[in-house]
PDB file of C-alpha atoms in Angstrom:
ATOM      1  CA  MET A   1     103.559 121.538  96.628  1.00  0.00           C
ATOM      2  CA  ALA A   2     101.409 118.486  96.047  1.00  0.00           C
ATOM      3  CA  PHE A   3     103.901 115.785  97.125  1.00  0.00           C
ATOM      4  CA  THR A   4     105.864 117.614  99.832  1.00  0.00           C
ATOM      5  CA  GLY A   5     105.485 115.969 103.217  1.00  0.00           C
ATOM      6  CA  LYS A   6     106.550 113.219 105.574  1.00  0.00           C
ATOM      7  CA  TYR A   7     104.596 109.970 105.322  1.00  0.00           C
ATOM      8  CA  GLU A   8     104.521 106.818 107.445  1.00  0.00           C
ATOM      9  CA  MET A   9     103.586 103.475 105.903  1.00  0.00           C
ATOM     10  CA  GLU A  10     100.020 102.550 106.800  1.00  0.00           C
ATOM     11  CA  SER A  11      99.504  99.411 104.704  1.00  0.00           C
ATOM     12  CA  GLN A  12     101.146  97.397 101.947  1.00  0.00           C
ATOM     13  CA  ASP A  13     100.079  94.516  99.731  1.00  0.00           C
ATOM     14  CA  ASN A  14     102.332  91.867  98.103  1.00  0.00           C
ATOM     15  CA  TYR A  15     105.405  93.325  99.854  1.00  0.00           C
ATOM     16  CA  ASP A  16     107.334  90.069 100.468  1.00  0.00           C
ATOM     17  CA  GLU A  17     106.731  88.641  96.995  1.00  0.00           C
ATOM     18  CA  PHE A  18     107.630  91.912  95.311  1.00  0.00           C
ATOM     19  CA  LEU A  19     110.904  92.293  97.252  1.00  0.00           C
ATOM     20  CA  LYS A  20     111.879  88.677  96.535  1.00  0.00           C
ATOM     21  CA  ARG A  21     111.257  89.238  92.822  1.00  0.00           C
ATOM     22  CA  ILE A  22     113.524  92.324  92.714  1.00  0.00           C
ATOM     23  CA  GLY A  23     116.345  90.555  94.537  1.00  0.00           C
ATOM     24  CA  VAL A  24     116.089  91.724  98.146  1.00  0.00           C
ATOM     25  CA  SER A  25     117.500  89.108 100.534  1.00  0.00           C
ATOM     26  CA  ASP A  26     115.214  87.140 102.886  1.00  0.00           C
ATOM     27  CA  ASP A  27     116.917  88.538 106.010  1.00  0.00           C
ATOM     28  CA  VAL A  28     116.288  92.142 104.887  1.00  0.00           C
ATOM     29  CA  ILE A  29     112.665  91.289 104.014  1.00  0.00           C
ATOM     30  CA  GLU A  30     112.204  89.727 107.468  1.00  0.00           C
ATOM     31  CA  LYS A  31     113.648  92.794 109.252  1.00  0.00           C
ATOM     32  CA  SER A  32     111.503  95.199 107.270  1.00  0.00           C
ATOM     33  CA  ARG A  33     108.241  93.258 107.397  1.00  0.00           C
ATOM     34  CA  THR A  34     106.940  94.999 110.527  1.00  0.00           C
ATOM     35  CA  PHE A  35     108.908  98.226 110.100  1.00  0.00           C
ATOM     36  CA  LYS A  36     106.867 101.312 109.229  1.00  0.00           C
ATOM     37  CA  THR A  37     108.785 102.777 106.288  1.00  0.00           C
ATOM     38  CA  VAL A  38     108.937 106.580 106.435  1.00  0.00           C
ATOM     39  CA  THR A  39     108.991 108.526 103.170  1.00  0.00           C
ATOM     40  CA  GLU A  40     109.950 112.182 103.102  1.00  0.00           C
ATOM     41  CA  VAL A  41     109.358 114.189  99.934  1.00  0.00           C
ATOM     42  CA  VAL A  42     110.526 117.717  99.222  1.00  0.00           C
ATOM     43  CA  GLN A  43     109.140 119.142  95.988  1.00  0.00           C
ATOM     44  CA  ASN A  44     110.273 122.457  94.542  1.00  0.00           C
ATOM     45  CA  GLY A  45     108.455 122.803  91.221  1.00  0.00           C
ATOM     46  CA  ASN A  46     109.761 119.912  89.096  1.00  0.00           C
ATOM     47  CA  GLU A  47     112.696 119.167  91.443  1.00  0.00           C
ATOM     48  CA  PHE A  48     112.276 116.408  94.016  1.00  0.00           C
ATOM     49  CA  THR A  49     114.253 114.976  96.910  1.00  0.00           C
ATOM     50  CA  TRP A  50     112.715 111.612  97.804  1.00  0.00           C
ATOM     51  CA  SER A  51     113.982 109.810 100.923  1.00  0.00           C
ATOM     52  CA  GLN A  52     112.838 106.482 102.345  1.00  0.00           C
ATOM     53  CA  VAL A  53     113.955 105.216 105.734  1.00  0.00           C
ATOM     54  CA  TYR A  54     114.263 101.412 105.910  1.00  0.00           C
ATOM     55  CA  PRO A  55     115.481  99.268 108.842  1.00  0.00           C
ATOM     56  CA  SER A  56     118.990  98.901 107.437  1.00  0.00           C
ATOM     57  CA  LYS A  57     119.444 102.195 105.543  1.00  0.00           C
ATOM     58  CA  THR A  58     118.021 105.448 104.269  1.00  0.00           C
ATOM     59  CA  MET A  59     117.751 105.787 100.501  1.00  0.00           C
ATOM     60  CA  THR A  60     117.561 109.250  98.912  1.00  0.00           C
ATOM     61  CA  ASN A  61     116.888 109.959  95.242  1.00  0.00           C
ATOM     62  CA  LYS A  62     117.054 113.465  93.791  1.00  0.00           C
ATOM     63  CA  PHE A  63     115.496 114.063  90.409  1.00  0.00           C
ATOM     64  CA  VAL A  64     113.953 116.628  88.089  1.00  0.00           C
ATOM     65  CA  ILE A  65     110.837 115.679  86.124  1.00  0.00           C
ATOM     66  CA  ASP A  66     111.680 114.873  82.473  1.00  0.00           C
ATOM     67  CA  GLN A  67     115.466 114.927  83.066  1.00  0.00           C
ATOM     68  CA  GLU A  68     117.721 111.887  83.389  1.00  0.00           C
ATOM     69  CA  SER A  69     118.921 111.401  86.981  1.00  0.00           C
ATOM     70  CA  GLU A  70     120.987 108.865  88.876  1.00  0.00           C
ATOM     71  CA  MET A  71     118.710 106.805  91.104  1.00  0.00           C
ATOM     72  CA  GLU A  72     118.877 103.840  93.490  1.00  0.00           C
ATOM     73  CA  THR A  73     116.472 100.882  93.754  1.00  0.00           C
ATOM     74  CA  MET A  74     115.091  99.366  96.964  1.00  0.00           C
ATOM     75  CA  ALA A  75     117.637  96.580  96.466  1.00  0.00           C
ATOM     76  CA  GLY A  76     120.486  99.129  96.357  1.00  0.00           C
ATOM     77  CA  THR A  77     121.230  99.064  92.609  1.00  0.00           C
ATOM     78  CA  LYS A  78     122.258 102.414  91.092  1.00  0.00           C
ATOM     79  CA  PHE A  79     120.929 103.308  87.626  1.00  0.00           C
ATOM     80  CA  LYS A  80     119.899 106.257  85.450  1.00  0.00           C
ATOM     81  CA  ALA A  81     116.274 107.032  84.679  1.00  0.00           C
ATOM     82  CA  THR A  82     113.993 109.816  83.532  1.00  0.00           C
ATOM     83  CA  VAL A  83     111.120 110.432  85.931  1.00  0.00           C
ATOM     84  CA  THR A  84     107.915 111.683  84.334  1.00  0.00           C
ATOM     85  CA  MET A  85     104.683 113.250  85.591  1.00  0.00           C
ATOM     86  CA  GLU A  86     101.555 111.784  84.008  1.00  0.00           C
ATOM     87  CA  GLY A  87      98.167 113.049  85.134  1.00  0.00           C
ATOM     88  CA  GLY A  88      99.547 114.200  88.493  1.00  0.00           C
ATOM     89  CA  LYS A  89     101.296 110.850  89.068  1.00  0.00           C
ATOM     90  CA  ILE A  90     105.060 110.388  89.286  1.00  0.00           C
ATOM     91  CA  CYS A  91     106.233 107.537  87.042  1.00  0.00           C
ATOM     92  CA  VAL A  92     109.663 105.931  86.827  1.00  0.00           C
ATOM     93  CA  LYS A  93     110.993 102.757  85.224  1.00  0.00           C
ATOM     94  CA  PHE A  94     113.470 101.055  87.546  1.00  0.00           C
ATOM     95  CA  PRO A  95     115.720  98.285  86.133  1.00  0.00           C
ATOM     96  CA  ASN A  96     113.300  95.474  87.055  1.00  0.00           C
ATOM     97  CA  TYR A  97     110.088  97.240  88.094  1.00  0.00           C
ATOM     98  CA  HIS A  98     107.889 100.220  87.248  1.00  0.00           C
ATOM     99  CA  GLN A  99     106.731 102.660  89.942  1.00  0.00           C
ATOM    100  CA  VAL A 100     103.732 105.009  89.893  1.00  0.00           C
ATOM    101  CA  VAL A 101     103.154 107.340  92.860  1.00  0.00           C
ATOM    102  CA  GLU A 102     100.238 109.642  93.549  1.00  0.00           C
ATOM    103  CA  ILE A 103      98.571 111.579  96.325  1.00  0.00           C
ATOM    104  CA  SER A 104      95.081 110.206  96.887  1.00  0.00           C
ATOM    105  CA  GLY A 105      92.863 111.321  99.758  1.00  0.00           C
ATOM    106  CA  GLY A 106      95.848 113.072 101.363  1.00  0.00           C
ATOM    107  CA  LYS A 107      97.836 109.830 101.364  1.00  0.00           C
ATOM    108  CA  LEU A 108     100.916 108.820  99.393  1.00  0.00           C
ATOM    109  CA  VAL A 109     100.100 105.756  97.285  1.00  0.00           C
ATOM    110  CA  GLU A 110     103.001 103.878  95.666  1.00  0.00           C
ATOM    111  CA  CYS A 111     102.419 101.068  93.185  1.00  0.00           C
ATOM    112  CA  CYS A 112     105.471  99.102  92.056  1.00  0.00           C
ATOM    113  CA  THR A 113     105.031  96.370  89.441  1.00  0.00           C
ATOM    114  CA  VAL A 114     107.602  93.722  88.548  1.00  0.00           C
ATOM    115  CA  THR A 115     106.973  91.489  85.540  1.00  0.00           C
ATOM    116  CA  GLY A 116     108.819  88.301  84.695  1.00  0.00           C
ATOM    117  CA  GLY A 117     108.523  84.636  83.809  1.00  0.00           C
ATOM    118  CA  SER A 118     106.261  84.064  86.824  1.00  0.00           C
ATOM    119  CA  GLY A 119     103.842  86.825  85.843  1.00  0.00           C
ATOM    120  CA  SER A 120     103.363  90.262  87.378  1.00  0.00           C
ATOM    121  CA  VAL A 121     103.376  91.262  91.028  1.00  0.00           C
ATOM    122  CA  THR A 122     102.321  94.732  92.160  1.00  0.00           C
ATOM    123  CA  MET A 123     103.307  95.976  95.587  1.00  0.00           C
ATOM    124  CA  LYS A 124     100.981  98.721  96.792  1.00  0.00           C
ATOM    125  CA  ARG A 125     102.046 100.838  99.764  1.00  0.00           C
ATOM    126  CA  THR A 126      99.793 103.488 101.280  1.00  0.00           C
ATOM    127  CA  SER A 127     101.334 106.014 103.652  1.00  0.00           C
ATOM    128  CA  LYS A 128      99.655 108.615 105.837  1.00  0.00           C
ATOM    129  CA  ARG A 129     100.987 112.109 106.410  1.00  0.00           C
ATOM    130  CA  VAL A 130     102.755 112.547 109.754  1.00  0.00           C
TER     131      VAL A 130
END
């Protein structure tokens, strides 16, 4: 499957500002700044198990494309969303940000955009297969 694999964070842009804007505490941001987030994806057709290992916890979301699922944000908020597949990219609207994920050049590329009174901030994380 296209997304199945284990990926280790290689680079990220606007990480601190993005996390602040979605409500992650400064101490958690500080701990995770140098941590290499590991993402593990298991895809079985349109069913996904998506796990991310952070310094203080592991977050796992299970979803089926085009079906409402219970999810959790990076800040730990639980919510319901429908994940879609658009042009080979996984798209999901979190409560205060939008995420688009694709495989590009064998790497997992996540773009999360938060928009508010201070304008938009997009956090881009690129992870290599391990």
